[in-house]
mmCIF file of C-alpha atoms in Angstrom:
data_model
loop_
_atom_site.group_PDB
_atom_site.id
_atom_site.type_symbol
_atom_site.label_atom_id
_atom_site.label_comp_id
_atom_site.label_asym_id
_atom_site.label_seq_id
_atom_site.Cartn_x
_atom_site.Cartn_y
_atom_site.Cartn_z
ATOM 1 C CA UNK A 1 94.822 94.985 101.442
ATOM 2 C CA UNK A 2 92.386 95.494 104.325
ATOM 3 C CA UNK A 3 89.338 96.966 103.728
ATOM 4 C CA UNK A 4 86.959 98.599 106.564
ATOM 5 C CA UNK A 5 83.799 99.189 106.214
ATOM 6 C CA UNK A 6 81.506 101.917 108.401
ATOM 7 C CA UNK A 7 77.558 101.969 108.511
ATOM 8 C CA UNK A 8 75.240 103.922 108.354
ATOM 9 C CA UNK A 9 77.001 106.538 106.781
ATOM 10 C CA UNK A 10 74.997 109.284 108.538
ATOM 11 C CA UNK A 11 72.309 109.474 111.353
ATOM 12 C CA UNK A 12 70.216 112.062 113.119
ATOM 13 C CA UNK A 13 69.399 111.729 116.890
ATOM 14 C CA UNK A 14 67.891 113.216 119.285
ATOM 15 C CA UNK A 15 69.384 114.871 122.228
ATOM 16 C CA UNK A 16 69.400 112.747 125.236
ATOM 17 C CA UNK A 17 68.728 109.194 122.401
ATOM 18 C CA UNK A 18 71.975 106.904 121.906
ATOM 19 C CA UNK A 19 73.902 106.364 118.992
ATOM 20 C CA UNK A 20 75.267 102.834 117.285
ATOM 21 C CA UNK A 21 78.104 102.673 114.962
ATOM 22 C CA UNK A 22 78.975 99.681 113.056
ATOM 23 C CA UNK A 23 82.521 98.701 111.354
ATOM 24 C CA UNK A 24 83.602 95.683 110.011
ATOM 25 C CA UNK A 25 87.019 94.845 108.564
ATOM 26 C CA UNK A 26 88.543 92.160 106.266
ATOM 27 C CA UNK A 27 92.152 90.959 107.303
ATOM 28 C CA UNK A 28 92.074 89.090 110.341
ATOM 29 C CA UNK A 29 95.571 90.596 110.742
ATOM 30 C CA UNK A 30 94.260 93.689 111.928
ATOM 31 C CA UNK A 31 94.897 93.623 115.655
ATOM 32 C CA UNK A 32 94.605 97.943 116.689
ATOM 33 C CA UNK A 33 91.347 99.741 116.281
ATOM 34 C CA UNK A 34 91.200 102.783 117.236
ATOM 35 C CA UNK A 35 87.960 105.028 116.549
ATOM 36 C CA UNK A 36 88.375 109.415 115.975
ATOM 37 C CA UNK A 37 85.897 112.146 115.498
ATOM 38 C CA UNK A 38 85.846 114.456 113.725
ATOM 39 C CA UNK A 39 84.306 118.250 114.060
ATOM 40 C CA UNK A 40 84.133 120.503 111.208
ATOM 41 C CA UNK A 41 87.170 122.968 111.498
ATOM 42 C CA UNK A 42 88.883 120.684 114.366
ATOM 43 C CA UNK A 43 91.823 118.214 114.138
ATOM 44 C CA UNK A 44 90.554 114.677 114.464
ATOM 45 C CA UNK A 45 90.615 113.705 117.596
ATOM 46 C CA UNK A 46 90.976 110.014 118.868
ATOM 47 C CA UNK A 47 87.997 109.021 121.699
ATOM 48 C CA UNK A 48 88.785 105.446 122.213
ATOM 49 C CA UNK A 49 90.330 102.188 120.667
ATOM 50 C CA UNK A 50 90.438 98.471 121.131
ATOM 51 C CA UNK A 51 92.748 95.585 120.824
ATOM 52 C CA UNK A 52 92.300 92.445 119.449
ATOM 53 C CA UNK A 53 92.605 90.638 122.548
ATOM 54 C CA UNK A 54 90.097 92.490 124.126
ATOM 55 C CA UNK A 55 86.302 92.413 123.718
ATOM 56 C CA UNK A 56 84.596 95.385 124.867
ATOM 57 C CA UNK A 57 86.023 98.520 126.153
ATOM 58 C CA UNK A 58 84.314 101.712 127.662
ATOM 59 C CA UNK A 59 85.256 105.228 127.984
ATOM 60 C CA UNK A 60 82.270 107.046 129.845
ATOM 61 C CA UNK A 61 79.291 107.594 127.750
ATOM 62 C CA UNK A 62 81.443 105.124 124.854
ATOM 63 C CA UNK A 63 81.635 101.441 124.717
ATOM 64 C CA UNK A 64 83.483 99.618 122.050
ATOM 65 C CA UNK A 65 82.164 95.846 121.282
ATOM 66 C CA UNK A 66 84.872 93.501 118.969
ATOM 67 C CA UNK A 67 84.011 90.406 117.616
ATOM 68 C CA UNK A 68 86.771 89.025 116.943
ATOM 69 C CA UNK A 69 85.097 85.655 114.816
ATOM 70 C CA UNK A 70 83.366 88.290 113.109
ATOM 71 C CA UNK A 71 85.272 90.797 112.559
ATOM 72 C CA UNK A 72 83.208 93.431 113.425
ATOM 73 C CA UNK A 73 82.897 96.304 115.780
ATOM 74 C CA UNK A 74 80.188 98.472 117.647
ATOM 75 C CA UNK A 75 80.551 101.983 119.140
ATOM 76 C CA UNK A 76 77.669 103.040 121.181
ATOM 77 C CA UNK A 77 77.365 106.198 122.153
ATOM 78 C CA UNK A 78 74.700 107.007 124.871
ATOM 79 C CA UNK A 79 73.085 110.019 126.378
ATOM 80 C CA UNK A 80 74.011 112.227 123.061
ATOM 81 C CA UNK A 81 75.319 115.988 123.079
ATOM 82 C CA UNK A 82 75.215 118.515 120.363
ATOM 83 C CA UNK A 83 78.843 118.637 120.884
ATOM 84 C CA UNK A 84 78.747 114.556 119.696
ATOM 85 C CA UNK A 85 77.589 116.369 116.192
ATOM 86 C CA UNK A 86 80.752 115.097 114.160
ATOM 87 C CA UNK A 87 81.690 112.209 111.638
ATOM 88 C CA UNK A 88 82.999 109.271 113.503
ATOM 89 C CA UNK A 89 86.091 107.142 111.487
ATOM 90 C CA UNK A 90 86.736 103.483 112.530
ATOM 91 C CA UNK A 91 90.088 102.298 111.548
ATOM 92 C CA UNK A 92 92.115 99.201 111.431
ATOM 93 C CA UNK A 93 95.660 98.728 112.208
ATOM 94 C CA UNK A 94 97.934 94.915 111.225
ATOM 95 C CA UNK A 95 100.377 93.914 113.442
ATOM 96 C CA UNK A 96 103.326 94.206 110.010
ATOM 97 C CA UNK A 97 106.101 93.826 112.859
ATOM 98 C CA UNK A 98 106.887 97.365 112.524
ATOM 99 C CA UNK A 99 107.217 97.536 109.064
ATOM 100 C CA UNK A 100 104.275 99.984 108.964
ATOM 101 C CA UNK A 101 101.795 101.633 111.231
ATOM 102 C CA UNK A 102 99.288 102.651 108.986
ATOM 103 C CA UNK A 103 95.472 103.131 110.006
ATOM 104 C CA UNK A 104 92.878 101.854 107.068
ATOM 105 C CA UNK A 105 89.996 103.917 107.800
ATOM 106 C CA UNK A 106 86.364 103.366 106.704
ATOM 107 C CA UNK A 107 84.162 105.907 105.109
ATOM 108 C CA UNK A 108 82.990 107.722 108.575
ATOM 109 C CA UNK A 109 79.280 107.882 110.356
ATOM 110 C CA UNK A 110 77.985 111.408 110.391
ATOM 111 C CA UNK A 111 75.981 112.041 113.398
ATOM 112 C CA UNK A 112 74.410 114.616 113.773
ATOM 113 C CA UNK A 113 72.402 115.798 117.190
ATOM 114 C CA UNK A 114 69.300 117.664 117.350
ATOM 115 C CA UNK A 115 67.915 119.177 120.623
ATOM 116 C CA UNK B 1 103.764 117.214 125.169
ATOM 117 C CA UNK B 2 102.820 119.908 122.601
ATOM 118 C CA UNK B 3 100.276 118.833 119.321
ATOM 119 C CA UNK B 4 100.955 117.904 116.168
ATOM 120 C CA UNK B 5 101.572 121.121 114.166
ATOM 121 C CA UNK B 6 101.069 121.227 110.497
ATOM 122 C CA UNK B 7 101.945 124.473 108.243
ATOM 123 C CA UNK B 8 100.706 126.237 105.921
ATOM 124 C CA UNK B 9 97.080 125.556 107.693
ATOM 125 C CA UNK B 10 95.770 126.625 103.845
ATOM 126 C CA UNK B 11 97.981 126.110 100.230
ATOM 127 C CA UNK B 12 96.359 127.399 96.863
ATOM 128 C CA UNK B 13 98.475 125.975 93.517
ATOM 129 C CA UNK B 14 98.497 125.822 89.943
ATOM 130 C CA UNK B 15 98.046 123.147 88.133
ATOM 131 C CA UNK B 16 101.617 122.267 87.542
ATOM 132 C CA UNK B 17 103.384 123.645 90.175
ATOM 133 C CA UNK B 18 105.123 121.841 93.274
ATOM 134 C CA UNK B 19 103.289 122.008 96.895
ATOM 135 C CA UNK B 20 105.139 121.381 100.215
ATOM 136 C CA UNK B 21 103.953 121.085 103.262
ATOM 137 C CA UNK B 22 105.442 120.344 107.204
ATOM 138 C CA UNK B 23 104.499 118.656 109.761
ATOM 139 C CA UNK B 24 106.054 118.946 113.416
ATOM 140 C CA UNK B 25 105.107 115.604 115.457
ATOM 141 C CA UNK B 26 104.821 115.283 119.030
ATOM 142 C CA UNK B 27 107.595 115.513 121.148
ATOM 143 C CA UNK B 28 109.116 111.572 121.687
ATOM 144 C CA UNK B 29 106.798 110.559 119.077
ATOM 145 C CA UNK B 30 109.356 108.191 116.484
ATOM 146 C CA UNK B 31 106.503 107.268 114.025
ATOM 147 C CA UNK B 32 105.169 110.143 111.675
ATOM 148 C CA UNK B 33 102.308 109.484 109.000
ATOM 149 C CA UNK B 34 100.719 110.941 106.374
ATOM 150 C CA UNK B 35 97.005 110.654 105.019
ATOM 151 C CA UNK B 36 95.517 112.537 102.666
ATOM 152 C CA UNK B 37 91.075 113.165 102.796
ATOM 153 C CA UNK B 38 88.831 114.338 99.830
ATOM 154 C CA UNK B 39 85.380 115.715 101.048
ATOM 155 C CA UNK B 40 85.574 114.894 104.527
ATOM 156 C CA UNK B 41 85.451 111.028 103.273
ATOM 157 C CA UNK B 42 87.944 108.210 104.787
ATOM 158 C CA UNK B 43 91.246 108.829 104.785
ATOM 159 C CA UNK B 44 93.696 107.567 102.760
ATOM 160 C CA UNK B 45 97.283 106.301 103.690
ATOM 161 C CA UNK B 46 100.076 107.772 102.007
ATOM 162 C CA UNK B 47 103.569 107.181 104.009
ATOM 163 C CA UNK B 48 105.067 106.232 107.152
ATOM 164 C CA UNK B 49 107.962 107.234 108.899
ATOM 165 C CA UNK B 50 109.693 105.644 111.671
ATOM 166 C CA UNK B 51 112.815 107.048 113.062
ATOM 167 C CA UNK B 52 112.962 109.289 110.135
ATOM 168 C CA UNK B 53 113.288 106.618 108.048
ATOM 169 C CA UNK B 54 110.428 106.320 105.291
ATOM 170 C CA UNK B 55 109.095 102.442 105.971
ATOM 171 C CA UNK B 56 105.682 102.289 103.365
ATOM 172 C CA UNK B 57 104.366 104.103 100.927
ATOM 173 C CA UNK B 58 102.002 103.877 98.406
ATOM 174 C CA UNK B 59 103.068 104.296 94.797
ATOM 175 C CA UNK B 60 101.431 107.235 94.203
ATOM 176 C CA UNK B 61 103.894 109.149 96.582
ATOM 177 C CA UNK B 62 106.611 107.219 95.064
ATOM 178 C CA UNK B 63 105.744 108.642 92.070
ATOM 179 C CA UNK B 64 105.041 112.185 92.072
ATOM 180 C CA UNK B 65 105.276 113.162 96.217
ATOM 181 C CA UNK B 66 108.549 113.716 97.729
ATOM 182 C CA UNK B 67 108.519 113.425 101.623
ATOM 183 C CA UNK B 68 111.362 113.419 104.196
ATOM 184 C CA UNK B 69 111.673 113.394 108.027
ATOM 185 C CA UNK B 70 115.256 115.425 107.974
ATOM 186 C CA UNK B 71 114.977 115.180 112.135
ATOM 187 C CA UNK B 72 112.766 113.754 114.552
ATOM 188 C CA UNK B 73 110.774 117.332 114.987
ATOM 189 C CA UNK B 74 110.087 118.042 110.948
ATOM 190 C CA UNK B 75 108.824 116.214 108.819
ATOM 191 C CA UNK B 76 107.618 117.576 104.947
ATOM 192 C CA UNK B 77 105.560 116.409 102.206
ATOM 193 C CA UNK B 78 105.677 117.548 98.919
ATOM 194 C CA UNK B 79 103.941 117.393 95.499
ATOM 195 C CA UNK B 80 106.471 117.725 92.316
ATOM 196 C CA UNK B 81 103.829 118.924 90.175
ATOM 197 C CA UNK B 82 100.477 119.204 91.233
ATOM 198 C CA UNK B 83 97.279 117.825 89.518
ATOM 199 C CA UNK B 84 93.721 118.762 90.016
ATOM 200 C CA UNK B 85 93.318 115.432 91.947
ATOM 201 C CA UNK B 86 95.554 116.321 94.167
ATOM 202 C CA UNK B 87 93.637 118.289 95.949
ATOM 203 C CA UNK B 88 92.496 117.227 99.113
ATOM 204 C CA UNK B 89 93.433 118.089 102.970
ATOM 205 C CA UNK B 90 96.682 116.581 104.260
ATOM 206 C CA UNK B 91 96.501 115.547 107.499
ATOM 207 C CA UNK B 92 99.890 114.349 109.264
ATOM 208 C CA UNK B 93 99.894 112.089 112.578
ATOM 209 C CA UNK B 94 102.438 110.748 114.574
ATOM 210 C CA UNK B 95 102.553 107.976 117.945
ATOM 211 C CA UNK B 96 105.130 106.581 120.098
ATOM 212 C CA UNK B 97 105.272 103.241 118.056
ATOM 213 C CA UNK B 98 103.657 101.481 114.802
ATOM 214 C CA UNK B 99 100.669 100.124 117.045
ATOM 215 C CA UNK B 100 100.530 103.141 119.382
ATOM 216 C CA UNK B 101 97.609 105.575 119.364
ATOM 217 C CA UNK B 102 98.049 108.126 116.577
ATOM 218 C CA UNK B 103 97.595 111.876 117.282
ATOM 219 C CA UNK B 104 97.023 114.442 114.452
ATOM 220 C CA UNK B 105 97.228 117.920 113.314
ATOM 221 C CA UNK B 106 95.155 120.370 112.078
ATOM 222 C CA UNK B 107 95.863 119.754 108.518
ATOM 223 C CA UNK B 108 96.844 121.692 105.448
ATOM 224 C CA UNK B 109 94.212 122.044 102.965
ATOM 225 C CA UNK B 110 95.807 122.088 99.238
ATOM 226 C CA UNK B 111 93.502 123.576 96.248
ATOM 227 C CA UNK B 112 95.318 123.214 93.041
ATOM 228 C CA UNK B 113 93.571 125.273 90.486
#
């Protein structure tokens, strides 16, 4: 089955410094890829996704890169906030012709901002 | 449309005993999911729903997990006897279609003793 796989698995930055996430996945059947956060105590919370059709993607301080040939994506996220401290899930989604939805997630980034 | 809600937000258990656990997905939402995350790692996929009807599922929930979507506003998941291993928080998610973006709740945390 598909595999995803997240690096670094944590990170410290400073306040104000930017932030780069890398996934890569294994089935080139995956075609969804949508990216959550998550805060301690909080529901995880989607912040942006990407298709396979598309190659970048931005959603104001995040920008999603896909390499398709690859199979690999990049979330950078600039100008950092404490309130960015969270672990940050890529996930992969096939295109099973509606036989299932289901998100493979890698292992998560922990970020973790200090002012 | 109102959150994902997931109840109890906390379940303690014996070792042994059977766990349940519901899950109200958004309002239009036809696909429901469940995951299930150890230790804040990656989560793993356990079932899918859509239009009530279960459509995957790993064979662990085939197995010893019992889950049903009796209408499109409840869903439940439930352990038949529950094993140290099991657990873990259950998170439940649900979107407008398979590919759609999926929206979850807060999660009920299961501690089987």
């Amino acid at each position: 089955g598909e595999q995803v796989e997240q690096l670094p698995s944590s990170l410290i930055v400073q306040e104000g410094a930017s932030v780069l996430i890398n996934c890569s996945y294994t089935d080139s059947a995956s075609v969804y890829f949508p990216w959550y956060k998550q805060e301690p105590g909080k529901r995880l919370q989607f912040i942006i996704d990407i298709r396979s059709n598309m190659e970048r993607k931005q959603n104001q301080r995040l920008t999603l890169l896909f390499d398709k040939k690859t199979k690999h994506l990049s979330l950078h996220i600039t100008a950092t906030q404490p309130g960015d401290s969270a672990i940050y899930f890529c996930s992969a989604n096939m295109n099973t012709g509606g036989l299932s939805g289901k998100l493979t997630f890698g292992e998560g980034t922990q970020v973790t901002v200090i002012s | 449309d109102a959150a994902v809600t997931q109840k109890p937000r906390y379940l303690i258990k014996m070792k042994g005993q059977e766990a349940e656990m519901k899950c109200i997905p958004e309002k239009g939402h036809t696909a429901v999911f469940w995951y299930q995350q150890k230790q804040s790692k990656e989560l793993k996929f356990l079932i899918y729903f859509q239009n009530q009807q279960p459509l995957d599922q790993i064979d662990m929930v085939k197995e010893r997990f019992s889950a049903v979507c009796p209408s499109s506003s409840l869903c439940s998941l439930g352990i038949r006897t529950c094993e140290a291993e099991d657990s873990a928080l259950y998170l439940c998610s649900s979107s407008r279609g398979d590919q759609d973006t999926q929206y979850f709740g807060p999660g009920t945390r299961l501690l089987v003793l």
